[in-house]
Tab-separated table of C-alpha atoms and ligand atoms in Angstrom:
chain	number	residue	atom	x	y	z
A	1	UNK	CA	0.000	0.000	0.000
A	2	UNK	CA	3.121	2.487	0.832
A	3	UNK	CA	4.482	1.112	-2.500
A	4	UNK	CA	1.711	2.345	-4.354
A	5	UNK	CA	1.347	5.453	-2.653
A	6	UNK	CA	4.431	6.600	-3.294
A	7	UNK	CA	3.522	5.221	-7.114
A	8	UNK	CA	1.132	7.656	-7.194
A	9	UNK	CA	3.065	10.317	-5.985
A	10	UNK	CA	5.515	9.974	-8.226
A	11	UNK	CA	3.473	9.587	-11.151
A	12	UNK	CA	1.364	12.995	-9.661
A	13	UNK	CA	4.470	14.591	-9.967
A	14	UNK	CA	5.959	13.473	-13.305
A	15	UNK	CA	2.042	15.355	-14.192
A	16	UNK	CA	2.295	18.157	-12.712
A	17	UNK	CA	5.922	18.663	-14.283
A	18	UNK	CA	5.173	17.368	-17.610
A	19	UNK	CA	3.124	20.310	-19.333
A	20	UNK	CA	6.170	22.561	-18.523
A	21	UNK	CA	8.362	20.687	-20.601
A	22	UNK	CA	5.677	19.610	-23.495
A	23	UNK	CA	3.703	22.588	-23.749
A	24	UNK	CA	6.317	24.011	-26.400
A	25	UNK	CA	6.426	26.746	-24.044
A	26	UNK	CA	7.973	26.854	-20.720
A	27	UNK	CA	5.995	28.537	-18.435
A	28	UNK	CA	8.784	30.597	-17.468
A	29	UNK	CA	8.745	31.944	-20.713
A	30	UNK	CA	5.518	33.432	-21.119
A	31	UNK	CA	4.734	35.039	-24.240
A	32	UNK	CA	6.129	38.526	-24.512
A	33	UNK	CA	3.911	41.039	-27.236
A	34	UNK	CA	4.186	44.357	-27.785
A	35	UNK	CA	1.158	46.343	-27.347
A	36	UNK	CA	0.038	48.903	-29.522
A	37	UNK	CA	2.447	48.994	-32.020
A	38	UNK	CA	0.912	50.593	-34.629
A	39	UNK	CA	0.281	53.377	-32.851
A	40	UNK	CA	3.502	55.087	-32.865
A	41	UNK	CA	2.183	56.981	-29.791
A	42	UNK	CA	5.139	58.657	-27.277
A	43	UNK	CA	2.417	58.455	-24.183
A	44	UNK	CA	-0.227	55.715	-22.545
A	45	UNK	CA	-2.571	55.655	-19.798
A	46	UNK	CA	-2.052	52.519	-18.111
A	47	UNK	CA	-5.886	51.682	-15.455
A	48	UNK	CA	-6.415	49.161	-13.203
A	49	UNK	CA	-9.689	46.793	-14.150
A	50	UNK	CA	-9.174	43.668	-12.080
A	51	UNK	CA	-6.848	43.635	-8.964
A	52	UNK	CA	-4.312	45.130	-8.160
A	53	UNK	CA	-0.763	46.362	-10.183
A	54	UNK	CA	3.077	47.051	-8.294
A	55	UNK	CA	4.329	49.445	-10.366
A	56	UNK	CA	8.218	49.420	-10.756
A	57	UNK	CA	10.323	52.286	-12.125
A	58	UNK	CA	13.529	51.854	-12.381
A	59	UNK	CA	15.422	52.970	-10.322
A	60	UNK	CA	13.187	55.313	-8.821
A	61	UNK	CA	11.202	53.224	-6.627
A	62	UNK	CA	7.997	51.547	-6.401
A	63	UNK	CA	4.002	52.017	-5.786
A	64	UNK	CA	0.767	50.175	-5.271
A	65	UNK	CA	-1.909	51.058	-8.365
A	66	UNK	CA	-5.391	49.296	-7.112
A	67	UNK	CA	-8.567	49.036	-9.231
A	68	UNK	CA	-9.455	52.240	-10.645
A	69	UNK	CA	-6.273	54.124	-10.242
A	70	UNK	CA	-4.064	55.188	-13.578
A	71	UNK	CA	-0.808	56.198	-14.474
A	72	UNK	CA	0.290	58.134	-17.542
A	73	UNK	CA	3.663	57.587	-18.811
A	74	UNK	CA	5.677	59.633	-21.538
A	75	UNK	CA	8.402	59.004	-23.642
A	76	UNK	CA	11.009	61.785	-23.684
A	77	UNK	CA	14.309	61.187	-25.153
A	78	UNK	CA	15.503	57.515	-23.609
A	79	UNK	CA	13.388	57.735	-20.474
A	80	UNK	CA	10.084	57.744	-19.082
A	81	UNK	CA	7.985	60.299	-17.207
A	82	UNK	CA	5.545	58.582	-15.024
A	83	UNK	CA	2.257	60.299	-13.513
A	84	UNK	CA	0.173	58.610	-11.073
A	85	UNK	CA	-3.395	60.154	-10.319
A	86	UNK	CA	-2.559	60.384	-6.528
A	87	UNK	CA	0.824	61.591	-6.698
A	88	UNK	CA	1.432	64.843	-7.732
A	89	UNK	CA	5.151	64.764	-8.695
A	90	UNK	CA	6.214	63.150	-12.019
A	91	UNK	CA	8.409	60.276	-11.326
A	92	UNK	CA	10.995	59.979	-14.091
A	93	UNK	CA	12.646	55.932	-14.587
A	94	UNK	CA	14.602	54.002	-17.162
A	95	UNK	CA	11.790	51.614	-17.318
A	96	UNK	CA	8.660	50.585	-15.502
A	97	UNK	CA	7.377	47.379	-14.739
A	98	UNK	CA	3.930	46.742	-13.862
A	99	UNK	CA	3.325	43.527	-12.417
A	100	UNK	CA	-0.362	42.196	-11.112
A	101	UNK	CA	-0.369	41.385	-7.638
A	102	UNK	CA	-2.386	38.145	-7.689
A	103	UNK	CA	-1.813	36.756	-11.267
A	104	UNK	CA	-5.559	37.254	-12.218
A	105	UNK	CA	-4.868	40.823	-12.700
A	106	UNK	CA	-6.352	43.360	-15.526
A	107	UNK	CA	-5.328	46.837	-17.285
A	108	UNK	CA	-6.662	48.984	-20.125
A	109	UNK	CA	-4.181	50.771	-22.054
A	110	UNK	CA	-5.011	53.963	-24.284
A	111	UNK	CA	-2.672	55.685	-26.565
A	112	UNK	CA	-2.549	59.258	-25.899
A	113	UNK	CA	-2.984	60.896	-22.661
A	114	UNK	CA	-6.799	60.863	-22.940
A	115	UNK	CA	-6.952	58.663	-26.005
A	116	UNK	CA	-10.483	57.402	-27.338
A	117	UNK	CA	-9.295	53.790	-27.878
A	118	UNK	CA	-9.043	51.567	-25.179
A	119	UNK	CA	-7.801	48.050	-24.744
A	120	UNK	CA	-7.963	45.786	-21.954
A	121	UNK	CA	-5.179	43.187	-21.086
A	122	UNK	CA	-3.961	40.616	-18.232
A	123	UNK	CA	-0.508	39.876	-16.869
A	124	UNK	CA	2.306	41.863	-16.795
A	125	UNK	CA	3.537	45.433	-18.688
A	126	UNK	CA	7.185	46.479	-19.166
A	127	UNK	CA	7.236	50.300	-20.413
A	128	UNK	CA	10.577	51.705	-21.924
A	129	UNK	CA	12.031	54.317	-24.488
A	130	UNK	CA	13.538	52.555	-27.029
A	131	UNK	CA	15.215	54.112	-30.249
A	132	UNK	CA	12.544	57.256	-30.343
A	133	UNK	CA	9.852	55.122	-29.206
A	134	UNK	CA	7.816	54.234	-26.327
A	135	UNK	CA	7.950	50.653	-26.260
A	136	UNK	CA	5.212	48.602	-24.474
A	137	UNK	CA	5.644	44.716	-23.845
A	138	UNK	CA	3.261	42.571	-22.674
A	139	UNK	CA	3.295	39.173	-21.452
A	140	UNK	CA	0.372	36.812	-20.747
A	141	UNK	CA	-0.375	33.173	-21.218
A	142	UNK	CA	-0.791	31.285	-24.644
A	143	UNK	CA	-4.212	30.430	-25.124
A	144	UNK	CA	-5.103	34.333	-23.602
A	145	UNK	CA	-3.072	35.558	-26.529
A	146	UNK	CA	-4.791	33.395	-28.991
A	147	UNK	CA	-7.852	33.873	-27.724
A	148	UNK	CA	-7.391	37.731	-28.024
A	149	UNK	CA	-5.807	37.154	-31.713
A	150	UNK	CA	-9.217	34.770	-32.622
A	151	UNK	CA	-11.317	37.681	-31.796
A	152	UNK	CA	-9.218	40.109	-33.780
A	153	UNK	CA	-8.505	37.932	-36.805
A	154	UNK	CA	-11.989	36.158	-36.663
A	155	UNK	CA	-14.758	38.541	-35.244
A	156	UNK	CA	-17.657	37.227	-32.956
A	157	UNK	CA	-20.868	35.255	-33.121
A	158	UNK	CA	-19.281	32.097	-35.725
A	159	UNK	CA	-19.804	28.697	-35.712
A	160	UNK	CA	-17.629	26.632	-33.078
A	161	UNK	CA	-15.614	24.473	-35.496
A	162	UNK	CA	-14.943	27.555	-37.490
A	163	UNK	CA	-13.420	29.302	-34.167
A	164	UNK	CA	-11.392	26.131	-33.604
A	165	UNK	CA	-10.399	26.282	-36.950
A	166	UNK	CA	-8.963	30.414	-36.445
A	167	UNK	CA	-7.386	28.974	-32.997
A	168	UNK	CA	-5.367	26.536	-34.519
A	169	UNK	CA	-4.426	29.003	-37.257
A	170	UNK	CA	-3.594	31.492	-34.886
A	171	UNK	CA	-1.221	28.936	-32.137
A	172	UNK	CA	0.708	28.175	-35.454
A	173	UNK	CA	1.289	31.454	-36.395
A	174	UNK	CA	2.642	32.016	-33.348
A	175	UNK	CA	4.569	28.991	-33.204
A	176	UNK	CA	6.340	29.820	-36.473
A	177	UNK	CA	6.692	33.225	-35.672
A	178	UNK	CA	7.714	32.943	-32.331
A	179	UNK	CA	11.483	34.907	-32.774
A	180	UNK	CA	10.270	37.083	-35.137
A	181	UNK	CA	11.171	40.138	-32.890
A	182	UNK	CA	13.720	38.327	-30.681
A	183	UNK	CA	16.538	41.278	-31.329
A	184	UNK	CA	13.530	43.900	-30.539
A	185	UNK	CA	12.800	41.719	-26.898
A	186	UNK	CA	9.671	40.420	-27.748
A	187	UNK	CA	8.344	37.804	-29.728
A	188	UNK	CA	5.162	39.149	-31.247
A	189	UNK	CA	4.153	42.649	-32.605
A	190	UNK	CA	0.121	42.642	-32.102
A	191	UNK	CA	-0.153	44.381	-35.411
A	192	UNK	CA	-1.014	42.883	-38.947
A	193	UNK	CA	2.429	42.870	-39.496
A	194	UNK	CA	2.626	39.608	-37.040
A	195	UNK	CA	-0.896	38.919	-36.347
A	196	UNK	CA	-3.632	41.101	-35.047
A	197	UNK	CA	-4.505	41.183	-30.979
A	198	UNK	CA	-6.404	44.066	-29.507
A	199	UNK	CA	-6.950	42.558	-26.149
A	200	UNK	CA	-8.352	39.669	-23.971
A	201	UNK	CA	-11.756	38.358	-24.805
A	202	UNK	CA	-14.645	37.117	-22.487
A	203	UNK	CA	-16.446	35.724	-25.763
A	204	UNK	CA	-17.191	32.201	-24.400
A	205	UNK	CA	-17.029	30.741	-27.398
A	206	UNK	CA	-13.731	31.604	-28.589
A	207	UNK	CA	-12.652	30.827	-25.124
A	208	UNK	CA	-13.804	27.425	-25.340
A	209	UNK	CA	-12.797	26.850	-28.930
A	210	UNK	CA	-8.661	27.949	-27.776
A	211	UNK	CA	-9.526	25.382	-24.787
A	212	UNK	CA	-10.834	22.300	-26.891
A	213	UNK	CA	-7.782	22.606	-29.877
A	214	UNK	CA	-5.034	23.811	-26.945
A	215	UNK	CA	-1.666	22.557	-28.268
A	216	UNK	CA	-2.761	21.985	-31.687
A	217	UNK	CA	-0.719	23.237	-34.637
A	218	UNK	CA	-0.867	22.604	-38.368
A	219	UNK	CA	2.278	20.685	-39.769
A	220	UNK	CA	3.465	20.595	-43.324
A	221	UNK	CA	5.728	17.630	-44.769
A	222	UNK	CA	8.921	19.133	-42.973
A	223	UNK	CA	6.849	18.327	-39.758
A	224	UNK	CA	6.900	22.366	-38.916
A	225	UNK	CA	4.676	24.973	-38.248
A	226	UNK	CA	3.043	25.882	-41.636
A	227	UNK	CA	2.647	29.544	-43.005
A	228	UNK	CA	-0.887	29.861	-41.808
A	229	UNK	CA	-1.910	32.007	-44.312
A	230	UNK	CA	-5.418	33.025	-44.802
A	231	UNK	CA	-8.121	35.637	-46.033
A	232	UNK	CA	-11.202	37.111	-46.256
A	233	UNK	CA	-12.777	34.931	-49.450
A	234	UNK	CA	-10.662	33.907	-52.242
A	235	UNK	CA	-13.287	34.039	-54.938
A	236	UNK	CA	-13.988	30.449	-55.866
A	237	UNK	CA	-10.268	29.621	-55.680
A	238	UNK	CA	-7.457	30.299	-54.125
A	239	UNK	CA	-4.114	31.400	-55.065
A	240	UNK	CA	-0.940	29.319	-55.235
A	241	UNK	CA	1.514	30.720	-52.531
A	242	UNK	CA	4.313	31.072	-55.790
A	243	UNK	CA	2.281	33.355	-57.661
A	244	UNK	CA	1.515	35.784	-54.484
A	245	UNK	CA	5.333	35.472	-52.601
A	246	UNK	CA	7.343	33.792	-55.424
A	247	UNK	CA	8.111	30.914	-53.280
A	248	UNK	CA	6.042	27.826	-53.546
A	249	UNK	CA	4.754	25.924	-50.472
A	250	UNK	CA	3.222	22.287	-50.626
A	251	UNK	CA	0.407	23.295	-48.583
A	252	UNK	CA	-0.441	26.733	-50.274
A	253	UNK	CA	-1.561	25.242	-53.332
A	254	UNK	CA	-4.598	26.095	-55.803
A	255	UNK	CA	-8.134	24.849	-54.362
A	256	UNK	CA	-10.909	25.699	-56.021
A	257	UNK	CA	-13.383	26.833	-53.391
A	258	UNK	CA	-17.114	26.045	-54.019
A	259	UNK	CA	-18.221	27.166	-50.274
A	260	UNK	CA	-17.919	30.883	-50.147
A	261	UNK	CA	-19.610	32.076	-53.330
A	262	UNK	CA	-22.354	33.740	-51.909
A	263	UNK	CA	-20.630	34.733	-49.301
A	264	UNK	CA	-20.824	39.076	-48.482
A	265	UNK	CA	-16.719	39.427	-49.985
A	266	UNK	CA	-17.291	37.052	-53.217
A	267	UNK	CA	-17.806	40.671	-55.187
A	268	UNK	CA	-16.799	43.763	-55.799
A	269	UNK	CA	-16.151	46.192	-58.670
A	270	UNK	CA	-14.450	49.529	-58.805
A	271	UNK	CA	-14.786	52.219	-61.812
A	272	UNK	CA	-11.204	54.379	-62.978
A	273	UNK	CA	-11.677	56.421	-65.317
A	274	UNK	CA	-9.631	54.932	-68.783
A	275	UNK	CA	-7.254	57.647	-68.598
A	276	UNK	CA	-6.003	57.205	-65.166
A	277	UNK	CA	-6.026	53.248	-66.173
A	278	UNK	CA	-3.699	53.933	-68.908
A	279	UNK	CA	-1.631	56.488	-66.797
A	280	UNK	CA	-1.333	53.947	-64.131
A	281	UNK	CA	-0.143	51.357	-66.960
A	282	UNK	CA	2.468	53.668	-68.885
A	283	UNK	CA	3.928	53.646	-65.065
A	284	UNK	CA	4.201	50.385	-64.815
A	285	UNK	CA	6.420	49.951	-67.956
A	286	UNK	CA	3.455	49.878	-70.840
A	287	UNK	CA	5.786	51.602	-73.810
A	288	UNK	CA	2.992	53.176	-75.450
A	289	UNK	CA	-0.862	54.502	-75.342
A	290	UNK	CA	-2.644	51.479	-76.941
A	291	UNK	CA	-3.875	52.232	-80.884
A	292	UNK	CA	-7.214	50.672	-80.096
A	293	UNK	CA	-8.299	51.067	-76.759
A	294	UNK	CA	-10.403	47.612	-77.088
A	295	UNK	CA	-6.822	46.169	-76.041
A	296	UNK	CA	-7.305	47.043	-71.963
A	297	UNK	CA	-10.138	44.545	-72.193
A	298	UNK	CA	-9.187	41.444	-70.176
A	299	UNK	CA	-11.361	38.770	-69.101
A	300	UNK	CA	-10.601	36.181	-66.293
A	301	UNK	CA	-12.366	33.929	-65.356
A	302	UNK	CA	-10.303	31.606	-63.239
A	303	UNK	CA	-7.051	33.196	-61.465
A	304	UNK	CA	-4.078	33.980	-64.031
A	305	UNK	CA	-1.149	35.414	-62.974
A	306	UNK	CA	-1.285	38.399	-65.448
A	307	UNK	CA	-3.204	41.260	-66.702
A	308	UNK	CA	-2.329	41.240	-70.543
A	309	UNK	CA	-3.168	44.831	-72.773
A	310	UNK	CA	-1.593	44.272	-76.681
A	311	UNK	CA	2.193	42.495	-75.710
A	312	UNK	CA	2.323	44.340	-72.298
A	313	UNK	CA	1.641	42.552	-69.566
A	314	UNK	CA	1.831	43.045	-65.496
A	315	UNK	CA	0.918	40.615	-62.805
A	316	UNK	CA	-2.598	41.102	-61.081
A	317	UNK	CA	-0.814	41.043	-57.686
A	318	UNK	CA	1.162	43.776	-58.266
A	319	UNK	CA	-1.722	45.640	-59.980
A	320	UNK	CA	-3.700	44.845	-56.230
A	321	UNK	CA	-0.899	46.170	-54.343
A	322	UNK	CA	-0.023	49.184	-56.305
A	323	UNK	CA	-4.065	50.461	-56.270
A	324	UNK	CA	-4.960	48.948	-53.661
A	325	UNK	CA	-7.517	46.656	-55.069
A	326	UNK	CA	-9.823	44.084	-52.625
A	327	UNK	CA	-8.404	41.137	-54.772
A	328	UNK	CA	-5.888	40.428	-57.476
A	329	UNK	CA	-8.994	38.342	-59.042
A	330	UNK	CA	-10.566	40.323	-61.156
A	331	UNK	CA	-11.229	41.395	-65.152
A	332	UNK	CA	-10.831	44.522	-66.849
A	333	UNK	CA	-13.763	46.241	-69.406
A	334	UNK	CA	-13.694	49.454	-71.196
A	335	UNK	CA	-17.261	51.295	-71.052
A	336	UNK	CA	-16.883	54.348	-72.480
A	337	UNK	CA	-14.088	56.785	-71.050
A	338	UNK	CA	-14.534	54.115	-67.791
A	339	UNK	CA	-12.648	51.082	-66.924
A	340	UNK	CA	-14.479	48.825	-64.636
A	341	UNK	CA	-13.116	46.150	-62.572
A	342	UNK	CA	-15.106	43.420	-61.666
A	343	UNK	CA	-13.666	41.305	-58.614
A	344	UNK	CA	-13.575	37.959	-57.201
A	345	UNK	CA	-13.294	37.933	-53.508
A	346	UNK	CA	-10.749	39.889	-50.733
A	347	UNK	CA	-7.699	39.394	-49.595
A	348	UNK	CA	-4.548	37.723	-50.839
A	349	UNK	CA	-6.140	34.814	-51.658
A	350	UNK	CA	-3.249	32.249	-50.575
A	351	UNK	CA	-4.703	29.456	-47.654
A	352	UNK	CA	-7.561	29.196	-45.767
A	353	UNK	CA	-10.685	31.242	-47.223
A	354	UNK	CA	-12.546	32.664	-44.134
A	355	UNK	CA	-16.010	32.568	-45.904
A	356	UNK	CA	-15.671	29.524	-46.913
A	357	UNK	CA	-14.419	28.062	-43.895
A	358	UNK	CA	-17.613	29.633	-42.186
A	359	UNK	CA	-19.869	27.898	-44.821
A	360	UNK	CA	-18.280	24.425	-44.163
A	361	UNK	CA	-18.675	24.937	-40.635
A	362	UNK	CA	-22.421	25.311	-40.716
A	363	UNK	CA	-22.694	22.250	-42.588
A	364	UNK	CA	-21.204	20.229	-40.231
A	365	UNK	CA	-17.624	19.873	-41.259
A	366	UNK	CA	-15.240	19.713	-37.898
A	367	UNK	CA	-12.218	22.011	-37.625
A	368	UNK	CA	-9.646	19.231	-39.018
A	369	UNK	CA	-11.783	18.518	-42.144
A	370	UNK	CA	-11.527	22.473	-42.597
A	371	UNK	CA	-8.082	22.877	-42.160
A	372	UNK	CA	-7.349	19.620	-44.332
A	373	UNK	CA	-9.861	21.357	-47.488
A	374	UNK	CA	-7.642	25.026	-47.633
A	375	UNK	CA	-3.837	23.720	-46.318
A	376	UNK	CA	-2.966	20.675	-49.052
A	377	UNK	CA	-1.648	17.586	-47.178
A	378	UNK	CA	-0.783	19.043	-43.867
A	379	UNK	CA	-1.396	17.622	-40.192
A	380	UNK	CA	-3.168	18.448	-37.042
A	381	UNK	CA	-0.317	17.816	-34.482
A	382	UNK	CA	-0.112	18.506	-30.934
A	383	UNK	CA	3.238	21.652	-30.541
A	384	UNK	CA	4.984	19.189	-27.917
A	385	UNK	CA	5.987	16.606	-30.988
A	386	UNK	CA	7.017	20.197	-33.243
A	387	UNK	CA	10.389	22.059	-32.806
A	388	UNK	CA	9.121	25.636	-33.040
A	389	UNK	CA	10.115	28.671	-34.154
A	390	UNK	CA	11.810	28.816	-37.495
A	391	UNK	CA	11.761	32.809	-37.396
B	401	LIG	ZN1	5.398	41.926	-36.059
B	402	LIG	ZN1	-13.315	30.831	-50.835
């Protein structure tokens, strides 16, 4: 019987250290993002929601901020300027720390002294100047972070599997992506540039949907992290990853879509008038104004990687970028002194079609059968069997 107890204790123990070593991500190392980057902003109000913060400044002491209370900091030059709501000197640090006082803490955080937009956040907040910017790094657990990047990417009120589907997208982004800022301290911006995370959520959905895939990542052949790419709705198909980043993935191949045609993005057209069309062209390297106009007429039907006008030609992604179109699926028709450009979908059109993937939710396909329809050949895998982090 004291054989077996100790069994158990052992085995308890081998548990209760085991997700720190097969989570992918020791809990020491929590996930560090920083906040409002694209902001650009030289001052924040930092308020209490939930709890309780210690606010560090380094090295000019320390104070208590309970629920309620704020603190503005500035940037100027390499330091920071710090102005608490019951204090009235400015306190002027290196850096500042804020740290929650029970671990179930919560802050807002609005650019600006009295900025309009406000975002709310749990764990910890390091504050610093850093090369003409004020540079604000949070850190909070993994599936809070996804959770927050689910709302973000994937909006509110969708089906379950197609929430489970935007979790796993959004763990293996981050997964990939995890040293993407490493020389900057952090390992996520929570701009489009990485992936987009305005905050925590309370949705219960999402929560639950980050709970029921937690650890799961999509794998390609090399048994990594894919490039999770994905997009609004690809139009009936999407695009081959070679013909939108020149380099050709396995799993970012051409699937023709049939689930998001009547989806709200499946459309859109845009009028230029033909002169500005044929401005914009001579730009781009057409030698001369075409003899018969009838030439800028261009049909496509299914994706092609060029627009074609006489024996010029330019590729429809770079015509997307340069005028910034919805899509780089569309054709061309002269009416009149107008050019009109009808559309197919919005977005890059590489991976996983949102639309769509909403569609095949509803009808009762599960998150894996999703996934396995947009990313060619790939795997559901849990992160513990994945080395992470190629960038
Ligand atoms: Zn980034
Ligand atoms: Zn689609």
């Amino acid at each position: 019987m004291k054989l077996l107890f100790y069994k158990y204790y052992l085995l308890a123990i081998v548990l209760t250290c085991l997700p720190a070593f097969c989570d992918g991500m020791p809990p020491e190392a929590r996930l560090k993002v920083r906040l409002l980057s694209g902001f650009n902003t030289d001052s924040v109000s930092f308020s209490v929601v939930k709890g309780a913060y210690g606010m560090n400044c380094f090295p000019s002491g320390s104070a208590l901020l309970e629920k309620g209370q704020s603190a503005v900091l500035f940037r100027s030059g390499e330091k920071l300027v710090i102005k608490t709501g019951n204090n009235p000197f400015w306190i002027v640090s290196d850096s500042v720390m804020l740290e929650g006082r029970d671990g179930n803490d919560s802050f807002t955080l609005s650019p600006g002294e009295q900025g309009q937009l406000t975002r709310q956040y749990s764990g910890e907040l390091l504050c610093k100047a850093d090369l003409g910017t004020l540079l604000l790094i949070g850190s909070c657990d993994e599936d809070t972070y996804i959770a927050g990047v689910v709302k973000a990417e994937g909006g509110s009120g969708r089906h379950r599997e197609y929430f489970k589907v935007q979790a796993v997208i959004a763990r293996t982004y981050m997964y990939r992506h995890l040293y993407r800022h490493a020389p900057d301290g952090f390992s996520l911006c929570d701009d489009v540039h990485c992936q987009a995370f305005n905050g925590i959520t309370d949705d219960s959905l999402i929560i639950r949907a980050v709970d029921e895939t937690r650890n799961l990542v999509i794998t390609g052949p090399d048994s990594q992290p894919i490039i999770s790419a994905f997009h609004s709705n690809c139009g009936g198909e999407t695009l081959p990853s070679e013909h939108l980043w020149l380099t050709a993935q396995p799993y970012l191949k051409k699937v023709r879509d049939p689930y998001c045609a009547a989806s709200p993005n499946s459309e859109w057209r845009k009028s230029i008038p033909a002169k500005e069309w044929i401005e914009y062209l001579g730009r781009s390297g057409m030698p001369a104004r075409p003899a018969d106009p009838a030439v800028l007429n261009f049909n496509q039907p299914v994706r092609m990687i060029s627009y074609r006008a006489g024996n010029f030609s330019l590729p429809f992604v770079q015509i997307r970028s340069d005028l910034g179109l919805r899509s780089s699926f569309f054709s061309v028709r002269l009416e009149g002194d107008t050019v009109i450009l009808s559309g197919r979908g919005y977005g890059h059109g590489a991976g996983l079609c949102q639309e769509g993937a909403m569609v095949m939710a509803s009808r009762g396909f599960d998150f894996r059968k999703i996934i396995a329809f947009y990313y060619s050949g790939v795997s559901v895998t849990e992160i513990r069997t994945v080395s992470a982090g190629t960038e």
